[in-house]
Structure formats: structure tokens, C-alpha cells
Amino acid sequence: MVPASPLFGDDDEPSQAKRLASTVMPLDLHDDAPAEQPRFSEAAPQVDTAVAALDLPDAPAAPKVLSSHASILDLPDLPEARLNREGPPASTSQITAPSEIFVVEEHPSIAPAMKRGQEKFPEIMKMSGFLIRNSLNDLVPLSFDSLSSHGSNTLTRAAGLVDRIAAATRAVAEVRASEQIQDIVARADSTKHTVTLLGFIEKSMKPFDPVAANVHLTAIKEALRIKLRVVDELRQEMIRIKDSLVVEVATMAILSDMTDHADIGALVVRKASLFNVSLQEVQMALTQVTMVEKSAQDWVMRCDEVKTVTLPALGFRASL
């Protein structure tokens, strides 16, 4: 006995198959049926198909594709610029000229003061006229506060530099380069015999050592070179301070000529005298440091001369 099929139930298979076939709609395969449209048209460009697929309302037209003969540098025609032949617009007067931005309002007495400076200090005004103008702008209009505070930093630096130069001069002198070089040369010269018996015995017990003398000369030279670097820095800074004081002295002299000698005029004279004294001290210190620098340079050269000329000439060439 054939078991019942779970798909068709208890009926026989042929009758169930007929009912199933009657429910299925047959496909129409006749020639007059419309052919299936291709998904993409071969003639239509892809951009049109994409736009149609989006189905947007009022979609803009697709951009035109450049032909192979079109140049990539072809630009659309630009509208011609309209030239204003009637003159500048009315709003031009509201534009500020660039030079007007940097104009500094000066006191009315600055111009005659600069003219007086040209007459009294032509060389200084030629080199440092703008610095004198700045100093005048800081001082004018004259008052006790502006006059007492003006140039205080320069005066303090000048006094400090004078002290530092004095210390550098003492440091160079403490090397005792001249005495030590002369002592080395004297001990190396065997022709110079001591007159006293004690001196002769001392020279016999302590013969001259050229190697030790060479090391000693090198140490003297290096010590002097270190001191010379410090002295050179001080000299350069002193020159800058001197130039600043020259400007301040000229500024005070101009103001002294243009002010009366009552009240504020007396203070101007005292301030001018202070700058003059400081300038004199700086000039003296600058002269001193220049002489010290020259002496130290001579001693450095002397060390080289003793090492390379004097000692070999005295018979110690093989020992050096």
C-alpha cells in the first residue's frame, strides 16, 4: 500500500496534480507579446539613465560632454569689465591714506628744536638725528617727572661698565705676564751670571728647564686670551654706551638753549651736566680699556716670540 503523500493529502496523485495545474497561470509565450526592455540602452548615455532613475522633479540638464576636438582651455565668455570713466566713486574720500596711519603727532616745539640741533650739532644730527628726535619727544613738554626719569637707565649702565672695566684691568694685571716672561728669558740666558755667591749657588741648584718654561709660557698666553675676550666685550659695550650718551648730551644742550634758566630750566642744566660727567668717565674708561687690551695683545705675541725665537736661539731648540 502506498503511503499518503503529505503534500497532496489522502487523494490520489493524478487528481491533485490536475487541481494544482488549474491554479497556475500559464505564461504567454506567443510572438505578439512585447519584448522585455533592456535595462540600459546602448544608444542613451549613462548620465541620462542615472538622472532618469533618480526621477527628481525639475532636475537640471546633464552637463554637456566635451567633444574630442574641444580644448580644455576653452573658457566661457566673461562679461566685459565696466570702466568708470566718470571719476572715482563718492566714497573714496572715506579711505585713509597709508601714510596717515603712521603719522605721530609731535609737540609744536619739536620742529624748532630739531632745527636748532642742525645748526649746533650738524655731524651728530646727520648720524643720530632720529635718536635725538625720540629723546625730545620723551622730554617735551618738559616736566620734573619726564626730566628726572629720562636717561636713568643709560647712566646706570655707564656707571656699571666703568666698574667692570676697572675690574678687568686688575684681572689682566694680576697675570703678571711681563714679569714672568722676563724672568724666563733671564734664567734661560746662561751668559748672564749673577754677581753674588748666593745667586750663583741658586742658579746651579735650579738649572733652567726649557720644557717647563714652554708650558709656563703657554699658560700665560691662555690666561691672557681669556682676559682679552672679556675686555673686548666690555670695550664694544662701552662704545655703544658712549654713543647713547653723546645723543643725550646733544639733546640736553638743545633744550638748554630753548628754555629759560628759571625753575625747569635750572633742572635741564643740572641734567645736562650729569650726562656730560658720565660721558667723560666713559671716554676715560674706554681709553683705559683700549690700552689694557693693547698691552695684553703685546704680551701674547711676546710669549710666541720667546717660545719660537728666543729660547731656540739660546740653545734650547732640541728641548722644545
Coordinates of C-alpha atoms in Angstrom, one line a residue, residues 138-310:
D138 CA 60.1 111.8 25.5
L139 CA 61.0 115.0 27.2
V140 CA 58.7 117.6 25.7
P141 CA 56.6 119.0 27.2
L142 CA 59.1 119.4 30.0
S143 CA 58.2 118.4 33.4
F144 CA 60.1 117.2 36.5
D145 CA 58.9 113.6 36.1
S146 CA 60.0 113.3 32.5
L147 CA 63.3 115.1 33.1
S148 CA 64.3 113.1 36.2
S149 CA 63.5 109.7 34.7
H150 CA 65.0 110.4 31.3
G151 CA 68.3 108.6 30.6
S152 CA 68.4 106.9 34.0
N153 CA 69.0 103.5 32.5
T154 CA 71.8 104.8 30.4
L155 CA 73.5 106.5 33.3
T156 CA 73.2 103.3 35.4
R157 CA 74.7 101.2 32.7
A158 CA 77.6 103.6 32.1
A159 CA 78.5 103.6 35.8
G160 CA 78.3 99.8 35.9
L161 CA 80.6 99.5 32.9
V162 CA 83.2 101.7 34.4
D163 CA 83.4 99.5 37.4
R164 CA 83.6 96.3 35.3
I165 CA 86.4 97.8 33.2
A166 CA 88.3 98.6 36.3
A167 CA 87.9 95.0 37.5
A168 CA 89.0 93.7 34.1
T169 CA 92.1 95.9 34.2
R170 CA 93.1 94.5 37.6
A171 CA 92.5 90.9 36.4
V172 CA 94.9 91.4 33.4
A173 CA 97.5 93.0 35.7
E174 CA 97.3 90.0 38.2
V175 CA 98.6 87.7 35.4
R176 CA 101.9 89.5 35.8
A177 CA 102.7 88.4 32.2
S178 CA 105.6 90.9 31.7
E179 CA 107.5 90.0 34.8
Q180 CA 107.1 86.2 34.3
I181 CA 108.2 86.4 30.6
Q182 CA 111.3 88.5 31.6
D183 CA 112.2 86.0 34.4
I184 CA 112.0 83.1 31.9
V185 CA 114.3 84.8 29.4
A186 CA 116.7 85.8 32.2
R187 CA 117.0 82.2 33.6
A188 CA 117.4 80.8 30.1
D189 CA 120.3 83.1 29.2
S190 CA 123.5 81.4 30.5
T191 CA 125.7 84.3 29.7
K192 CA 124.2 86.4 32.4
H193 CA 126.0 85.3 35.6
T194 CA 124.9 86.5 39.0
V195 CA 127.4 88.6 40.8
T196 CA 126.7 87.3 44.4
L197 CA 127.8 83.9 45.5
L198 CA 124.2 83.1 46.7
G199 CA 122.8 83.8 43.3
F200 CA 125.4 81.6 41.6
I201 CA 124.6 78.7 44.0
E202 CA 120.9 79.1 43.5
K203 CA 121.3 79.1 39.7
S204 CA 123.5 76.0 39.9
M205 CA 121.0 74.1 42.1
K206 CA 118.0 75.1 39.9
P207 CA 119.0 74.7 36.3
F208 CA 116.8 76.1 33.6
D209 CA 114.2 73.6 32.3
P210 CA 113.1 74.6 28.8
V211 CA 110.1 72.2 28.8
A212 CA 108.7 73.7 32.0
A213 CA 109.3 77.2 30.6
N214 CA 107.4 76.2 27.4
V215 CA 104.4 75.0 29.5
H216 CA 104.6 78.2 31.6
L217 CA 104.6 80.4 28.5
T218 CA 101.5 78.5 27.2
A219 CA 99.7 79.0 30.5
I220 CA 100.4 82.8 30.4
K221 CA 99.2 83.0 26.9
E222 CA 95.9 81.2 27.5
A223 CA 95.3 83.3 30.7
L224 CA 95.7 86.5 28.7
R225 CA 93.5 85.3 25.9
I226 CA 90.6 84.6 28.3
K227 CA 91.1 88.1 29.8
L228 CA 91.2 89.6 26.3
R229 CA 87.8 88.2 25.4
V230 CA 86.2 89.8 28.4
V231 CA 88.0 93.1 27.7
D232 CA 86.8 93.1 24.1
E233 CA 83.2 92.6 25.1
L234 CA 83.4 95.4 27.6
R235 CA 85.0 97.7 25.0
Q236 CA 82.2 97.0 22.5
E237 CA 79.5 97.7 25.1
M238 CA 81.3 100.8 26.2
I239 CA 81.3 102.2 22.7
R240 CA 77.5 101.7 22.5
I241 CA 77.1 103.5 25.8
K242 CA 79.3 106.3 24.7
D243 CA 77.1 106.8 21.5
S244 CA 74.0 106.9 23.7
L245 CA 75.5 109.5 26.0
V246 CA 76.5 111.7 23.0
V247 CA 72.9 111.7 21.9
E248 CA 71.7 112.6 25.4
V249 CA 74.3 115.4 25.8
A250 CA 73.2 116.9 22.4
T251 CA 69.6 116.7 23.4
M252 CA 70.2 118.4 26.7
A253 CA 72.2 121.1 25.0
I254 CA 69.4 121.8 22.6
L255 CA 66.8 122.0 25.4
S256 CA 69.2 124.3 27.4
D257 CA 69.3 126.8 24.5
M258 CA 65.5 126.8 24.2
T259 CA 64.5 127.1 27.8
D260 CA 64.9 129.8 30.4
H261 CA 67.1 129.3 33.4
A262 CA 64.3 129.5 36.0
D263 CA 62.6 126.6 37.6
I264 CA 62.6 123.8 34.9
G265 CA 65.5 125.5 33.0
A266 CA 67.8 125.0 36.0
L267 CA 66.9 121.3 36.2
V268 CA 67.7 120.9 32.5
V269 CA 71.2 122.4 33.1
R270 CA 71.8 120.0 36.0
K271 CA 70.7 117.0 33.9
A272 CA 72.9 118.2 31.0
S273 CA 75.9 118.4 33.5
L274 CA 75.2 114.9 34.7
F275 CA 75.2 113.5 31.2
N276 CA 78.5 115.4 30.4
V277 CA 80.2 114.0 33.5
S278 CA 79.1 110.4 32.7
L279 CA 80.3 110.8 29.1
Q280 CA 83.8 112.0 30.3
E281 CA 84.0 109.0 32.6
V282 CA 83.1 106.6 29.8
Q283 CA 85.6 108.1 27.5
M284 CA 88.4 107.8 30.1
A285 CA 87.4 104.2 30.8
L286 CA 87.3 103.5 27.0
T287 CA 90.8 104.9 26.7
Q288 CA 92.0 102.8 29.6
V289 CA 90.5 99.5 28.3
T290 CA 92.0 100.1 24.9
M291 CA 95.4 100.5 26.4
V292 CA 95.0 97.3 28.5
E293 CA 93.8 95.4 25.5
K294 CA 96.8 96.5 23.5
S295 CA 99.2 95.6 26.3
A296 CA 97.7 92.1 26.7
Q297 CA 97.9 91.5 23.0
D298 CA 101.6 92.5 23.1
W299 CA 102.3 90.0 25.9
V300 CA 100.5 87.3 23.9
M301 CA 102.8 88.0 21.0
R302 CA 105.8 88.1 23.3
C303 CA 105.0 84.6 24.6
D304 CA 105.1 83.3 21.0
E305 CA 108.3 85.1 20.3
V306 CA 110.1 83.6 23.3
K307 CA 108.8 80.1 22.5
T308 CA 109.7 80.1 18.8
V309 CA 112.7 82.5 18.6
T310 CA 114.4 83.4 21.9

